[in-house]
PDB file of C-alpha atoms in Angstrom:
ATOM      1  CA  UNK A   1    -211.468 -23.522 109.381  1.00 43.00           C
ATOM      2  CA  UNK A   2    -209.327 -26.886 108.131  1.00 43.00           C
ATOM      3  CA  UNK A   3    -206.529 -25.756 109.907  1.00 44.00           C
ATOM      4  CA  UNK A   4    -204.713 -28.405 112.348  1.00 46.00           C
ATOM      5  CA  UNK A   5    -203.915 -27.797 115.676  1.00 48.00           C
ATOM      6  CA  UNK A   6    -200.346 -26.448 116.651  1.00 45.00           C
ATOM      7  CA  UNK A   7    -198.378 -29.472 118.468  1.00 45.00           C
ATOM      8  CA  UNK A   8    -195.317 -29.591 120.143  1.00 48.00           C
ATOM      9  CA  UNK A   9    -192.664 -32.451 119.809  1.00 46.00           C
ATOM     10  CA  UNK A  10    -191.214 -34.274 122.835  1.00 43.00           C
ATOM     11  CA  UNK A  11    -187.904 -35.818 123.548  1.00 41.00           C
ATOM     12  CA  UNK A  12    -189.606 -39.094 122.907  1.00 39.00           C
ATOM     13  CA  UNK A  13    -191.036 -38.107 119.611  1.00 44.00           C
ATOM     14  CA  UNK A  14    -194.757 -38.096 120.832  1.00 47.00           C
ATOM     15  CA  UNK A  15    -196.410 -34.942 119.131  1.00 52.00           C
ATOM     16  CA  UNK A  16    -198.437 -33.192 121.971  1.00 55.00           C
ATOM     17  CA  UNK A  17    -200.897 -30.512 121.553  1.00 58.00           C
ATOM     18  CA  UNK A  18    -199.602 -27.035 122.689  1.00 64.00           C
ATOM     19  CA  UNK A  19    -203.160 -26.213 123.775  1.00 78.00           C
ATOM     20  CA  UNK A  20    -205.570 -28.924 124.807  1.00 87.00           C
ATOM     21  CA  UNK A  21    -208.965 -28.377 123.721  1.00 92.00           C
ATOM     22  CA  UNK A  22    -211.865 -28.449 125.976  1.00 92.00           C
ATOM     23  CA  UNK A  23    -213.828 -31.673 124.924  1.00 96.00           C
ATOM     24  CA  UNK A  24    -217.695 -32.040 124.116  1.00 96.00           C
ATOM     25  CA  UNK A  25    -219.357 -34.435 126.325  1.00 95.00           C
ATOM     26  CA  UNK A  26    -219.319 -37.321 123.865  1.00 96.00           C
ATOM     27  CA  UNK A  27    -215.442 -36.521 123.118  1.00 98.00           C
ATOM     28  CA  UNK A  28    -214.798 -36.842 126.956  1.00 97.00           C
ATOM     29  CA  UNK A  29    -216.845 -40.151 127.306  1.00 96.00           C
ATOM     30  CA  UNK A  30    -214.578 -41.592 124.394  1.00 97.00           C
ATOM     31  CA  UNK A  31    -211.468 -40.138 125.864  1.00 98.00           C
ATOM     32  CA  UNK A  32    -211.970 -41.809 129.171  1.00 97.00           C
ATOM     33  CA  UNK A  33    -212.472 -45.266 127.390  1.00 97.00           C
ATOM     34  CA  UNK A  34    -209.541 -44.883 125.531  1.00 98.00           C
ATOM     35  CA  UNK A  35    -207.456 -43.717 128.657  1.00 98.00           C
ATOM     36  CA  UNK A  36    -208.974 -46.900 130.446  1.00 97.00           C
ATOM     37  CA  UNK A  37    -207.998 -49.360 127.570  1.00 97.00           C
ATOM     38  CA  UNK A  38    -204.530 -47.650 126.952  1.00 97.00           C
ATOM     39  CA  UNK A  39    -204.813 -48.749 123.193  1.00 97.00           C
ATOM     40  CA  UNK A  40    -208.045 -49.022 121.344  1.00 98.00           C
ATOM     41  CA  UNK A  41    -209.883 -49.456 117.827  1.00 98.00           C
ATOM     42  CA  UNK A  42    -213.452 -48.035 117.366  1.00 98.00           C
ATOM     43  CA  UNK A  43    -214.705 -51.609 118.033  1.00 98.00           C
ATOM     44  CA  UNK A  44    -212.918 -51.915 121.468  1.00 98.00           C
ATOM     45  CA  UNK A  45    -214.444 -48.342 122.553  1.00 98.00           C
ATOM     46  CA  UNK A  46    -217.888 -49.073 121.322  1.00 98.00           C
ATOM     47  CA  UNK A  47    -218.395 -52.312 123.125  1.00 97.00           C
ATOM     48  CA  UNK A  48    -216.730 -50.684 126.465  1.00 96.00           C
ATOM     49  CA  UNK A  49    -219.316 -47.722 125.910  1.00 96.00           C
ATOM     50  CA  UNK A  50    -222.373 -50.190 125.108  1.00 94.00           C
ATOM     51  CA  UNK A  51    -221.458 -52.270 128.038  1.00 94.00           C
ATOM     52  CA  UNK A  52    -221.405 -49.108 130.746  1.00 90.00           C
ATOM     53  CA  UNK A  53    -223.566 -46.386 129.372  1.00 85.00           C
ATOM     54  CA  UNK A  54    -227.508 -46.672 129.453  1.00 88.00           C
ATOM     55  CA  UNK A  55    -227.843 -45.596 125.643  1.00 89.00           C
ATOM     56  CA  UNK A  56    -226.271 -47.591 122.966  1.00 93.00           C
ATOM     57  CA  UNK A  57    -224.034 -45.751 120.311  1.00 94.00           C
ATOM     58  CA  UNK A  58    -223.717 -46.873 116.669  1.00 96.00           C
ATOM     59  CA  UNK A  59    -220.375 -47.644 115.183  1.00 97.00           C
ATOM     60  CA  UNK A  60    -220.308 -44.590 112.928  1.00 97.00           C
ATOM     61  CA  UNK A  61    -220.643 -42.271 115.832  1.00 97.00           C
ATOM     62  CA  UNK A  62    -217.877 -43.508 117.875  1.00 98.00           C
ATOM     63  CA  UNK A  63    -215.787 -43.484 114.544  1.00 98.00           C
ATOM     64  CA  UNK A  64    -216.454 -39.924 114.138  1.00 98.00           C
ATOM     65  CA  UNK A  65    -215.665 -38.733 117.367  1.00 98.00           C
ATOM     66  CA  UNK A  66    -212.206 -41.005 117.370  1.00 98.00           C
ATOM     67  CA  UNK A  67    -211.230 -39.158 113.979  1.00 97.00           C
ATOM     68  CA  UNK A  68    -212.285 -35.945 115.716  1.00 97.00           C
ATOM     69  CA  UNK A  69    -210.047 -36.531 118.486  1.00 98.00           C
ATOM     70  CA  UNK A  70    -207.347 -37.649 116.128  1.00 97.00           C
ATOM     71  CA  UNK A  71    -207.823 -34.654 114.196  1.00 96.00           C
ATOM     72  CA  UNK A  72    -207.376 -32.473 117.395  1.00 96.00           C
ATOM     73  CA  UNK A  73    -204.313 -34.356 118.446  1.00 95.00           C
ATOM     74  CA  UNK A  74    -205.497 -35.875 121.317  1.00 97.00           C
ATOM     75  CA  UNK A  75    -205.276 -39.420 119.845  1.00 98.00           C
ATOM     76  CA  UNK A  76    -202.635 -41.027 117.790  1.00 98.00           C
ATOM     77  CA  UNK A  77    -203.760 -43.210 114.969  1.00 97.00           C
ATOM     78  CA  UNK A  78    -201.786 -46.196 113.780  1.00 97.00           C
ATOM     79  CA  UNK A  79    -202.939 -48.541 110.944  1.00 95.00           C
ATOM     80  CA  UNK A  80    -202.752 -52.310 111.378  1.00 92.00           C
ATOM     81  CA  UNK A  81    -204.140 -54.214 108.574  1.00 91.00           C
ATOM     82  CA  UNK A  82    -207.099 -52.806 107.923  1.00 93.00           C
ATOM     83  CA  UNK A  83    -207.770 -51.432 111.073  1.00 95.00           C
ATOM     84  CA  UNK A  84    -207.046 -48.422 112.954  1.00 96.00           C
ATOM     85  CA  UNK A  85    -205.731 -48.414 116.730  1.00 98.00           C
ATOM     86  CA  UNK A  86    -205.724 -45.505 118.514  1.00 98.00           C
ATOM     87  CA  UNK A  87    -203.469 -44.516 121.583  1.00 98.00           C
ATOM     88  CA  UNK A  88    -204.153 -41.160 123.819  1.00 98.00           C
ATOM     89  CA  UNK A  89    -201.011 -38.457 123.179  1.00 97.00           C
ATOM     90  CA  UNK A  90    -201.854 -37.263 126.766  1.00 96.00           C
ATOM     91  CA  UNK A  91    -202.105 -39.167 129.776  1.00 95.00           C
ATOM     92  CA  UNK A  92    -205.674 -38.442 131.722  1.00 95.00           C
ATOM     93  CA  UNK A  93    -203.441 -36.327 134.371  1.00 91.00           C
ATOM     94  CA  UNK A  94    -201.524 -34.401 131.774  1.00 91.00           C
ATOM     95  CA  UNK A  95    -204.473 -33.457 129.998  1.00 94.00           C
ATOM     96  CA  UNK A  96    -206.158 -32.535 133.410  1.00 92.00           C
ATOM     97  CA  UNK A  97    -203.209 -30.293 134.146  1.00 87.00           C
ATOM     98  CA  UNK A  98    -202.823 -28.580 130.876  1.00 90.00           C
ATOM     99  CA  UNK A  99    -206.824 -28.060 130.713  1.00 92.00           C
ATOM    100  CA  UNK A 100    -206.844 -26.568 134.218  1.00 89.00           C
ATOM    101  CA  UNK A 101    -204.003 -24.508 133.477  1.00 88.00           C
ATOM    102  CA  UNK A 102    -205.449 -22.930 130.400  1.00 90.00           C
ATOM    103  CA  UNK A 103    -208.560 -22.288 132.256  1.00 91.00           C
ATOM    104  CA  UNK A 104    -206.951 -20.477 134.650  1.00 90.00           C
ATOM    105  CA  UNK A 105    -205.378 -18.295 132.095  1.00 91.00           C
ATOM    106  CA  UNK A 106    -208.700 -17.641 130.494  1.00 91.00           C
ATOM    107  CA  UNK A 107    -210.060 -16.609 133.837  1.00 91.00           C
ATOM    108  CA  UNK A 108    -206.979 -14.286 134.767  1.00 92.00           C
ATOM    109  CA  UNK A 109    -207.101 -12.838 131.003  1.00 93.00           C
ATOM    110  CA  UNK A 110    -210.607 -12.007 131.438  1.00 93.00           C
ATOM    111  CA  UNK A 111    -211.293 -11.153 135.464  1.00 93.00           C
ATOM    112  CA  UNK A 112    -207.497  -9.933 136.186  1.00 92.00           C
ATOM    113  CA  UNK A 113    -206.709  -9.393 139.756  1.00 92.00           C
ATOM    114  CA  UNK A 114    -210.032 -10.518 140.812  1.00 93.00           C
ATOM    115  CA  UNK A 115    -209.496 -14.115 139.630  1.00 90.00           C
ATOM    116  CA  UNK A 116    -206.078 -14.037 141.388  1.00 90.00           C
ATOM    117  CA  UNK A 117    -207.817 -12.598 144.398  1.00 91.00           C
ATOM    118  CA  UNK A 118    -210.783 -15.375 144.374  1.00 91.00           C
ATOM    119  CA  UNK A 119    -207.908 -18.101 144.133  1.00 87.00           C
ATOM    120  CA  UNK A 120    -205.976 -16.594 146.828  1.00 88.00           C
ATOM    121  CA  UNK A 121    -209.067 -16.465 149.085  1.00 90.00           C
ATOM    122  CA  UNK A 122    -209.773 -19.845 148.409  1.00 89.00           C
ATOM    123  CA  UNK A 123    -206.319 -21.035 148.959  1.00 89.00           C
ATOM    124  CA  UNK A 124    -206.124 -19.142 152.515  1.00 86.00           C
ATOM    125  CA  UNK A 125    -209.022 -21.344 153.622  1.00 88.00           C
ATOM    126  CA  UNK A 126    -207.605 -25.025 152.689  1.00 90.00           C
ATOM    127  CA  UNK A 127    -206.202 -27.056 155.470  1.00 92.00           C
ATOM    128  CA  UNK A 128    -202.203 -27.563 155.844  1.00 90.00           C
ATOM    129  CA  UNK A 129    -202.539 -31.145 154.311  1.00 93.00           C
ATOM    130  CA  UNK A 130    -204.247 -30.300 151.257  1.00 92.00           C
ATOM    131  CA  UNK A 131    -202.296 -27.142 150.761  1.00 90.00           C
ATOM    132  CA  UNK A 132    -199.089 -29.193 151.087  1.00 91.00           C
ATOM    133  CA  UNK A 133    -200.801 -31.567 148.526  1.00 90.00           C
ATOM    134  CA  UNK A 134    -201.504 -28.930 146.144  1.00 87.00           C
ATOM    135  CA  UNK A 135    -198.252 -27.493 146.289  1.00 87.00           C
ATOM    136  CA  UNK A 136    -196.406 -30.727 145.832  1.00 88.00           C
ATOM    137  CA  UNK A 137    -198.638 -31.087 142.640  1.00 82.00           C
ATOM    138  CA  UNK A 138    -197.660 -27.702 141.255  1.00 79.00           C
ATOM    139  CA  UNK A 139    -194.181 -28.748 141.559  1.00 83.00           C
ATOM    140  CA  UNK A 140    -194.747 -31.997 139.733  1.00 79.00           C
ATOM    141  CA  UNK A 141    -196.832 -30.189 136.865  1.00 71.00           C
ATOM    142  CA  UNK A 142    -194.070 -27.541 136.577  1.00 74.00           C
ATOM    143  CA  UNK A 143    -191.285 -30.281 136.357  1.00 76.00           C
ATOM    144  CA  UNK A 144    -193.320 -32.563 134.094  1.00 65.00           C
ATOM    145  CA  UNK A 145    -192.936 -32.822 130.312  1.00 48.00           C
ATOM    146  CA  UNK A 146    -196.469 -31.804 129.740  1.00 52.00           C
ATOM    147  CA  UNK A 147    -198.052 -35.465 130.425  1.00 52.00           C
ATOM    148  CA  UNK A 148    -197.428 -37.035 127.103  1.00 56.00           C
ATOM    149  CA  UNK A 149    -198.473 -40.776 127.255  1.00 57.00           C
ATOM    150  CA  UNK A 150    -196.038 -43.266 127.102  1.00 51.00           C
TER     151      UNK A 150
END
C-alpha cells in the first residue's frame, strides 16, 4: 500500500513517472492550475481555484491533493523557507500523450483485435488533413523524451 510509483530518470535529471496515473476529478483540476501557473504553492492554487471554481475549496484540501500528486510523481516539490513550491514533472501535453497511450494499451489488452479494428475503422473515416496531423503528432510523440516539463 505504501509503495512509491516507479519513475524514469531523464537526461535533464527530472524524474518522470514510468506510468502516469489516471487523475481523480479534483487532482485533474489542481494539476490544470499548476500547469497554468508553471510553479505554484498551495496558496497560489487555492486562490486561482477559488477565483474560477463555483465552490470554494479549503486550504487543507488543496494541500492534501498536492501532496498526493507529489506522491504519485506528478509534481516536484521544493522547500523554500517554510513554504513548499510545486512544479509539474510532465507538461500537460506529455501527460496527455502518456495517459492516452496507456488507455490504448488497456483497451488492446482487454479487447485485442476488436479494439484495433475499431481504431482502424475510425482512422479510415478521417479527412486527409486530420489524418496527416495525427501522423505528425504520433511521430512527435515517438521522438519525444516523454514530455518532461523543463
